[in-house]
Tab-separated table of C-alpha atoms in Angstrom:
chain	number	residue	atom	x	y	z
A	84	UNK	CA	0.000	0.000	0.000
A	85	UNK	CA	1.189	3.481	-0.881
A	86	UNK	CA	-0.357	6.361	1.076
A	87	UNK	CA	-0.229	9.829	-0.486
A	88	UNK	CA	-0.380	12.295	2.373
A	89	UNK	CA	-2.280	15.350	1.192
A	90	UNK	CA	-5.391	17.282	2.094
A	91	UNK	CA	-5.754	18.475	-1.495
A	92	UNK	CA	-8.312	16.439	-3.468
A	93	UNK	CA	-7.117	17.932	-6.786
A	94	UNK	CA	-3.528	16.838	-6.226
A	95	UNK	CA	-4.674	13.374	-5.211
A	96	UNK	CA	-6.803	13.034	-8.339
A	97	UNK	CA	-3.932	14.079	-10.587
A	98	UNK	CA	-1.490	11.682	-8.886
A	99	UNK	CA	-3.955	8.766	-8.886
A	100	UNK	CA	-4.446	9.055	-12.622
A	101	UNK	CA	-0.735	8.304	-13.033
A	102	UNK	CA	-0.105	5.984	-10.088
A	103	UNK	CA	-3.172	3.742	-9.685
A	104	UNK	CA	-3.868	2.311	-6.251
A	105	UNK	CA	-2.680	5.299	-4.219
A	106	UNK	CA	-4.544	5.814	-0.953
A	107	UNK	CA	-5.228	9.345	0.256
A	108	UNK	CA	-4.735	10.413	3.841
A	109	UNK	CA	-4.838	13.918	5.226
A	110	UNK	CA	-2.366	14.515	8.052
A	111	UNK	CA	-1.756	17.998	9.369
A	112	UNK	CA	2.046	17.909	9.234
A	113	UNK	CA	4.095	21.000	10.104
A	114	UNK	CA	6.276	22.374	7.312
A	115	UNK	CA	9.787	23.214	8.375
A	116	UNK	CA	11.483	26.422	7.264
A	117	UNK	CA	13.848	25.432	4.470
A	118	UNK	CA	14.365	26.688	0.927
A	119	UNK	CA	15.265	23.235	-0.337
A	120	UNK	CA	12.047	21.290	-1.046
A	121	UNK	CA	13.896	18.012	-0.375
A	122	UNK	CA	14.498	19.046	3.245
A	123	UNK	CA	10.848	20.085	3.700
A	124	UNK	CA	9.637	16.765	2.289
A	125	UNK	CA	12.124	14.608	4.226
A	126	UNK	CA	10.968	16.218	7.487
A	127	UNK	CA	7.329	15.646	6.541
A	128	UNK	CA	7.918	11.984	5.717
A	129	UNK	CA	9.759	11.584	9.008
A	130	UNK	CA	6.842	13.061	10.905
A	131	UNK	CA	4.250	11.105	8.887
A	132	UNK	CA	6.023	7.851	9.690
A	133	UNK	CA	5.247	8.415	13.384
A	134	UNK	CA	1.534	8.323	12.546
A	135	UNK	CA	1.526	5.709	9.783
A	136	UNK	CA	3.885	2.910	10.661
A	137	UNK	CA	2.878	0.595	7.825
A	138	UNK	CA	3.148	0.786	4.057
A	139	UNK	CA	4.938	3.221	1.792
A	140	UNK	CA	4.415	6.978	2.106
A	141	UNK	CA	4.355	9.746	-0.492
A	142	UNK	CA	4.553	13.514	0.095
A	143	UNK	CA	4.563	16.241	-2.550
A	144	UNK	CA	5.817	19.836	-2.515
A	145	UNK	CA	5.329	22.457	-5.200
A	146	UNK	CA	7.556	25.525	-5.145
A	147	UNK	CA	8.195	28.652	-7.206
A	148	UNK	CA	11.772	29.866	-7.565
A	149	UNK	CA	12.143	33.403	-8.946
A	150	UNK	CA	15.641	34.084	-10.306
A	151	UNK	CA	15.639	37.838	-9.525
A	152	UNK	CA	14.873	36.982	-5.892
A	153	UNK	CA	17.739	34.503	-5.600
A	154	UNK	CA	15.362	31.554	-5.789
A	155	UNK	CA	12.826	32.952	-3.312
A	156	UNK	CA	10.126	32.219	-2.419
A	157	UNK	CA	10.687	28.520	-3.218
A	158	UNK	CA	8.645	26.391	-0.789
A	159	UNK	CA	7.780	29.606	1.090
A	160	UNK	CA	5.441	30.556	-1.786
A	161	UNK	CA	2.312	30.141	0.312
A	162	UNK	CA	3.369	33.003	2.600
A	163	UNK	CA	4.099	35.254	-0.362
A	164	UNK	CA	0.635	34.514	-1.738
A	165	UNK	CA	-0.889	35.054	1.693
A	166	UNK	CA	0.702	38.470	2.171
A	167	UNK	CA	1.242	39.839	-1.358
A	168	UNK	CA	-1.231	37.853	-3.459
A	169	UNK	CA	-0.234	36.745	-6.955
A	170	UNK	CA	-0.477	40.259	-8.380
A	171	UNK	CA	1.740	41.657	-5.622
A	172	UNK	CA	4.433	39.087	-6.436
A	173	UNK	CA	4.260	40.030	-10.140
A	174	UNK	CA	4.489	43.730	-9.241
A	175	UNK	CA	7.521	43.103	-7.030
A	176	UNK	CA	9.347	41.252	-9.797
A	177	UNK	CA	8.486	43.908	-12.376
A	178	UNK	CA	9.540	46.857	-10.212
A	179	UNK	CA	12.776	45.169	-9.171
A	180	UNK	CA	13.751	45.216	-12.857
A	181	UNK	CA	16.132	42.267	-12.735
A	182	UNK	CA	14.334	39.994	-15.152
A	183	UNK	CA	11.259	37.849	-14.652
A	184	UNK	CA	12.465	34.299	-15.225
A	185	UNK	CA	11.427	31.637	-12.752
A	186	UNK	CA	11.243	27.913	-12.254
A	187	UNK	CA	8.280	25.941	-10.982
A	188	UNK	CA	9.195	22.697	-9.262
A	189	UNK	CA	7.198	19.754	-8.044
A	190	UNK	CA	9.092	17.274	-5.898
A	191	UNK	CA	7.613	13.940	-4.855
A	192	UNK	CA	9.207	12.138	-1.920
A	193	UNK	CA	8.710	8.422	-1.423
A	194	UNK	CA	9.474	6.478	1.733
A	195	UNK	CA	9.325	2.698	1.375
A	196	UNK	CA	8.190	0.606	4.334
A	197	UNK	CA	11.184	-0.152	6.540
A	198	UNK	CA	13.328	2.558	4.928
A	199	UNK	CA	14.502	5.815	6.471
A	200	UNK	CA	15.990	7.181	3.248
A	201	UNK	CA	13.442	8.848	0.964
A	202	UNK	CA	13.659	8.714	-2.837
A	203	UNK	CA	12.825	11.874	-4.763
A	204	UNK	CA	11.225	12.463	-8.171
A	205	UNK	CA	10.914	15.832	-9.843
A	206	UNK	CA	9.038	17.801	-12.429
A	207	UNK	CA	10.240	21.276	-13.359
A	208	UNK	CA	9.175	24.011	-15.753
A	209	UNK	CA	10.880	27.266	-16.706
A	210	UNK	CA	8.803	30.337	-17.334
A	211	UNK	CA	8.371	34.046	-16.638
A	212	UNK	CA	6.447	35.967	-14.004
A	213	UNK	CA	3.877	38.248	-15.658
A	214	UNK	CA	0.964	40.459	-14.605
A	215	UNK	CA	-2.045	38.252	-13.757
A	216	UNK	CA	-3.985	36.807	-16.721
A	217	UNK	CA	-6.627	34.087	-16.725
A	218	UNK	CA	-9.226	32.647	-14.413
A	219	UNK	CA	-8.182	29.014	-14.161
A	220	UNK	CA	-5.981	27.150	-11.741
A	221	UNK	CA	-5.077	28.495	-8.328
A	222	UNK	CA	-2.289	30.203	-6.399
A	223	UNK	CA	0.336	31.633	-8.736
A	224	UNK	CA	-1.015	30.035	-11.953
A	225	UNK	CA	-2.240	33.410	-13.229
A	226	UNK	CA	1.244	35.010	-13.060
A	227	UNK	CA	3.316	32.095	-14.430
A	228	UNK	CA	3.777	31.900	-18.206
A	229	UNK	CA	5.628	28.724	-19.223
A	230	UNK	CA	8.522	29.044	-21.653
A	231	UNK	CA	7.236	28.680	-25.221
A	232	UNK	CA	3.622	29.313	-24.212
A	233	UNK	CA	1.601	32.417	-25.104
A	234	UNK	CA	-0.701	31.763	-22.156
A	235	UNK	CA	-0.263	31.792	-18.402
A	236	UNK	CA	-1.135	28.626	-16.494
A	237	UNK	CA	-4.260	30.490	-15.415
A	238	UNK	CA	-5.330	30.834	-19.076
A	239	UNK	CA	-4.920	27.133	-19.861
A	240	UNK	CA	-7.838	24.740	-19.622
A	241	UNK	CA	-7.630	21.905	-17.104
A	242	UNK	CA	-6.701	19.461	-19.884
A	243	UNK	CA	-4.120	21.775	-21.469
A	244	UNK	CA	-2.492	22.346	-18.118
A	245	UNK	CA	-2.332	18.629	-17.354
A	246	UNK	CA	-0.271	18.008	-20.482
A	247	UNK	CA	2.554	20.178	-19.165
A	248	UNK	CA	1.882	19.625	-15.449
A	249	UNK	CA	5.016	19.450	-13.314
A	250	UNK	CA	3.039	17.300	-10.879
A	251	UNK	CA	2.249	14.837	-13.652
A	252	UNK	CA	5.956	14.836	-14.611
A	253	UNK	CA	7.025	14.133	-11.025
A	254	UNK	CA	4.462	11.372	-10.481
A	255	UNK	CA	5.329	9.940	-13.907
A	256	UNK	CA	8.982	9.654	-12.867
A	257	UNK	CA	7.815	8.156	-9.584
A	258	UNK	CA	5.678	5.524	-11.358
A	259	UNK	CA	8.663	4.494	-13.458
A	260	UNK	CA	11.179	4.652	-10.636
A	261	UNK	CA	9.274	2.811	-7.940
A	262	UNK	CA	7.381	0.109	-9.813
B	200	UNK	CA	16.375	26.032	36.607
B	201	UNK	CA	15.569	27.977	33.431
B	202	UNK	CA	17.241	26.760	30.242
B	203	UNK	CA	17.563	29.242	27.359
B	204	UNK	CA	17.750	27.200	24.198
B	205	UNK	CA	20.021	28.992	21.767
B	206	UNK	CA	23.229	28.376	19.878
B	207	UNK	CA	23.968	32.096	19.813
B	208	UNK	CA	26.437	33.162	22.519
B	209	UNK	CA	25.652	36.853	21.962
B	210	UNK	CA	21.940	36.356	22.565
B	211	UNK	CA	22.663	34.313	25.673
B	212	UNK	CA	24.984	36.989	27.060
B	213	UNK	CA	22.384	39.707	26.487
B	214	UNK	CA	19.615	37.657	28.118
B	215	UNK	CA	21.776	36.594	31.077
B	216	UNK	CA	22.567	40.200	31.912
B	217	UNK	CA	18.834	40.737	32.457
B	218	UNK	CA	17.760	37.340	33.791
B	219	UNK	CA	20.556	36.021	36.028
B	220	UNK	CA	20.860	32.279	36.470
B	221	UNK	CA	19.825	31.288	32.946
B	222	UNK	CA	21.493	28.137	31.653
B	223	UNK	CA	22.416	27.907	27.976
B	224	UNK	CA	21.787	24.830	25.884
B	225	UNK	CA	22.124	24.486	22.142
B	226	UNK	CA	19.531	22.214	20.570
B	227	UNK	CA	19.151	22.002	16.828
B	228	UNK	CA	15.376	22.487	16.675
B	229	UNK	CA	13.577	22.705	13.330
B	230	UNK	CA	11.739	25.974	12.683
B	231	UNK	CA	8.263	25.544	11.319
B	232	UNK	CA	6.978	27.664	8.444
B	233	UNK	CA	4.739	30.275	10.020
B	234	UNK	CA	4.602	34.061	9.790
B	235	UNK	CA	3.470	34.382	13.392
B	236	UNK	CA	6.520	34.206	15.698
B	237	UNK	CA	4.321	32.813	18.491
B	238	UNK	CA	3.551	29.715	16.427
B	239	UNK	CA	7.246	29.221	15.564
B	240	UNK	CA	8.234	29.511	19.232
B	241	UNK	CA	5.411	27.301	20.550
B	242	UNK	CA	6.475	24.522	18.153
B	243	UNK	CA	10.111	24.908	19.237
B	244	UNK	CA	9.233	24.716	22.933
B	245	UNK	CA	7.123	21.653	22.243
B	246	UNK	CA	10.033	19.979	20.476
B	247	UNK	CA	12.563	21.091	23.109
B	248	UNK	CA	10.426	19.577	25.873
B	249	UNK	CA	10.986	16.148	24.317
B	250	UNK	CA	14.724	16.561	24.910
B	251	UNK	CA	14.675	18.464	28.199
B	252	UNK	CA	12.002	17.059	30.450
B	253	UNK	CA	12.980	19.010	33.563
B	254	UNK	CA	13.012	22.689	34.448
B	255	UNK	CA	11.622	25.714	32.649
B	256	UNK	CA	12.484	26.416	29.010
B	257	UNK	CA	13.009	29.671	27.115
B	258	UNK	CA	13.134	30.191	23.343
B	259	UNK	CA	13.586	33.479	21.490
B	260	UNK	CA	12.685	34.582	17.968
B	261	UNK	CA	13.622	37.834	16.277
B	262	UNK	CA	11.707	38.873	13.168
B	263	UNK	CA	11.535	41.786	10.731
B	264	UNK	CA	8.115	42.819	9.421
B	265	UNK	CA	8.201	45.169	6.413
B	266	UNK	CA	4.895	47.001	5.903
B	267	UNK	CA	5.210	47.311	2.081
B	268	UNK	CA	5.623	43.517	1.915
B	269	UNK	CA	2.519	42.826	3.985
B	270	UNK	CA	4.608	41.950	7.019
B	271	UNK	CA	7.070	39.710	5.170
B	272	UNK	CA	9.609	38.400	5.800
B	273	UNK	CA	8.765	38.172	9.527
B	274	UNK	CA	10.402	35.062	11.013
B	275	UNK	CA	11.431	34.083	7.465
B	276	UNK	CA	14.049	36.860	7.564
B	277	UNK	CA	16.965	34.424	7.583
B	278	UNK	CA	16.034	33.151	4.121
B	279	UNK	CA	15.742	36.685	2.766
B	280	UNK	CA	19.218	37.453	4.125
B	281	UNK	CA	20.526	34.183	2.730
B	282	UNK	CA	19.244	34.844	-0.788
B	283	UNK	CA	19.101	38.648	-1.123
B	284	UNK	CA	21.528	39.863	1.569
B	285	UNK	CA	20.669	42.983	3.560
B	286	UNK	CA	21.364	45.308	0.622
B	287	UNK	CA	19.094	43.273	-1.662
B	288	UNK	CA	16.228	43.594	0.826
B	289	UNK	CA	16.767	47.375	1.010
B	290	UNK	CA	16.839	47.584	-2.802
B	291	UNK	CA	13.604	45.597	-3.068
B	292	UNK	CA	11.813	47.907	-0.635
B	293	UNK	CA	13.117	51.019	-2.348
B	294	UNK	CA	12.199	49.899	-5.879
B	295	UNK	CA	8.757	48.738	-4.797
B	296	UNK	CA	8.068	52.369	-3.849
B	297	UNK	CA	5.395	51.659	-1.255
B	298	UNK	CA	7.143	53.148	1.752
B	299	UNK	CA	9.934	51.778	3.871
B	300	UNK	CA	8.430	51.438	7.347
B	301	UNK	CA	9.026	48.238	9.247
B	302	UNK	CA	8.800	46.690	12.679
B	303	UNK	CA	11.453	44.637	14.405
B	304	UNK	CA	10.099	42.171	16.937
B	305	UNK	CA	11.710	39.978	19.543
B	306	UNK	CA	9.423	37.419	21.154
B	307	UNK	CA	10.497	35.332	24.136
B	308	UNK	CA	8.523	32.183	24.891
B	309	UNK	CA	8.616	30.613	28.351
B	310	UNK	CA	7.436	27.121	29.226
B	311	UNK	CA	7.248	26.393	32.954
B	312	UNK	CA	7.965	22.871	34.181
B	313	UNK	CA	4.758	20.856	34.029
B	314	UNK	CA	3.005	23.356	31.774
B	315	UNK	CA	2.060	22.898	28.114
B	316	UNK	CA	0.949	26.508	27.633
B	317	UNK	CA	3.804	28.913	26.895
B	318	UNK	CA	3.847	32.522	28.097
B	319	UNK	CA	5.107	35.175	25.697
B	320	UNK	CA	6.994	38.437	26.243
B	321	UNK	CA	7.756	40.964	23.529
B	322	UNK	CA	10.016	43.789	22.553
B	323	UNK	CA	9.233	45.793	19.408
B	324	UNK	CA	10.739	48.743	17.574
B	325	UNK	CA	9.418	50.729	14.620
B	326	UNK	CA	11.841	51.975	11.998
B	327	UNK	CA	12.569	52.321	8.298
B	328	UNK	CA	14.477	50.157	5.842
B	329	UNK	CA	17.379	52.119	4.330
B	330	UNK	CA	20.408	51.445	2.130
B	331	UNK	CA	23.119	49.721	4.204
B	332	UNK	CA	25.105	51.952	6.594
B	333	UNK	CA	27.486	50.954	9.385
B	334	UNK	CA	29.751	48.079	10.275
B	335	UNK	CA	28.356	46.912	13.605
B	336	UNK	CA	25.801	44.296	14.508
B	337	UNK	CA	24.776	41.499	12.179
B	338	UNK	CA	22.048	40.413	9.791
B	339	UNK	CA	19.756	43.296	8.918
B	340	UNK	CA	21.170	45.781	11.471
B	341	UNK	CA	22.791	47.843	8.691
B	342	UNK	CA	19.485	48.458	6.872
B	343	UNK	CA	17.246	49.159	9.889
B	344	UNK	CA	17.037	52.759	11.131
B	345	UNK	CA	14.968	53.011	14.332
B	346	UNK	CA	12.303	55.705	14.505
B	347	UNK	CA	13.799	58.877	15.959
B	348	UNK	CA	17.383	57.748	15.330
B	349	UNK	CA	19.751	59.271	12.768
B	350	UNK	CA	21.754	56.052	12.723
B	351	UNK	CA	21.057	52.512	11.591
B	352	UNK	CA	21.476	49.717	14.130
B	353	UNK	CA	24.686	48.918	12.269
B	354	UNK	CA	26.038	52.388	13.075
B	355	UNK	CA	25.327	52.150	16.805
B	356	UNK	CA	27.965	50.965	19.236
B	357	UNK	CA	27.308	47.786	21.202
B	358	UNK	CA	26.341	49.845	24.280
B	359	UNK	CA	24.132	52.251	22.317
B	360	UNK	CA	22.322	49.357	20.691
B	361	UNK	CA	21.746	47.610	24.004
B	362	UNK	CA	19.868	50.633	25.349
B	363	UNK	CA	17.173	50.245	22.691
B	364	UNK	CA	17.498	46.490	22.196
B	365	UNK	CA	14.228	44.706	21.500
B	366	UNK	CA	15.798	41.579	22.994
B	367	UNK	CA	16.536	43.450	26.216
B	368	UNK	CA	12.928	44.733	26.207
B	369	UNK	CA	11.539	41.216	25.775
B	370	UNK	CA	13.762	39.664	28.438
B	371	UNK	CA	13.012	42.615	30.736
B	372	UNK	CA	9.288	41.899	30.432
B	373	UNK	CA	10.064	38.228	30.994
B	374	UNK	CA	12.057	38.986	34.174
B	375	UNK	CA	9.141	40.999	35.550
B	376	UNK	CA	6.438	38.572	34.401
B	377	UNK	CA	7.981	35.300	35.513
B	378	UNK	CA	9.772	36.130	38.753
């Protein structure tokens, strides 16, 4: 049994489509303060193992790394959204005037039963931070325009977005790597 | 016995001058991702209690809340310094053009033996974020100019800084509140 620890039904649905047989469980795990998603995930898996002693565990982290901000906010993106909202982040990047390139990353961490060493699988996408456009998606989708795309993630339909989804990439690598 | 959990000898020295009899212990406690210092400290005390089951415990958190950034970085200041350095933070605030006011906060959390409910004591100082000036202090001292002062914290001598120290304020309130 592989338990995907998430409270987000959308993420679980996307992952399940790629890795059949996943079981969802919502655990309120604290996130530690780190800019490296691997460290955040490893700590979460460690904590989750105290609650779920059997089976394999999966944890996911999505982060946004803006080059002009030295890779910030990274996994701290939720606090930037909370305090500045997506449009405030775009405004910050524009006014700073040091370029708008960024990388979106989805890291999946997997802890096999009996193991203390997680395995990691990643999906990444380069893009630029732009003024908000679109109504779809959530979080920073409306200000992230993937490289080679004329639309922001917020302007893509659900199906269009899934084709280039970094979460689908990460869970795809996971499906290959673990099975 | 009151144990002040910190790896920072300077902080311990400053606190000891105000609260005699403190014992220093360095524990590598994870910081959780929260913008409210109280939540960060409560989680640290909780974790520390697992290692130190006897006596009272004290944990301190210093944070910088910039108004134009909606209160960011707050306790996340160390990551901003890590990625942008003090001068990069000052540049960001200046280019954003939404004012440069900020608040520095020091929160001390105290957990009595046998208690699970921490008490908190605070020191705060209003000021503005300016281009770096001065050679003293550390971290963001060179870009923080206290209200009513012509100097940044980085331009104050050790003794001058101690007079207005938010850490001294917080431990002063602690000394009054706990004894």
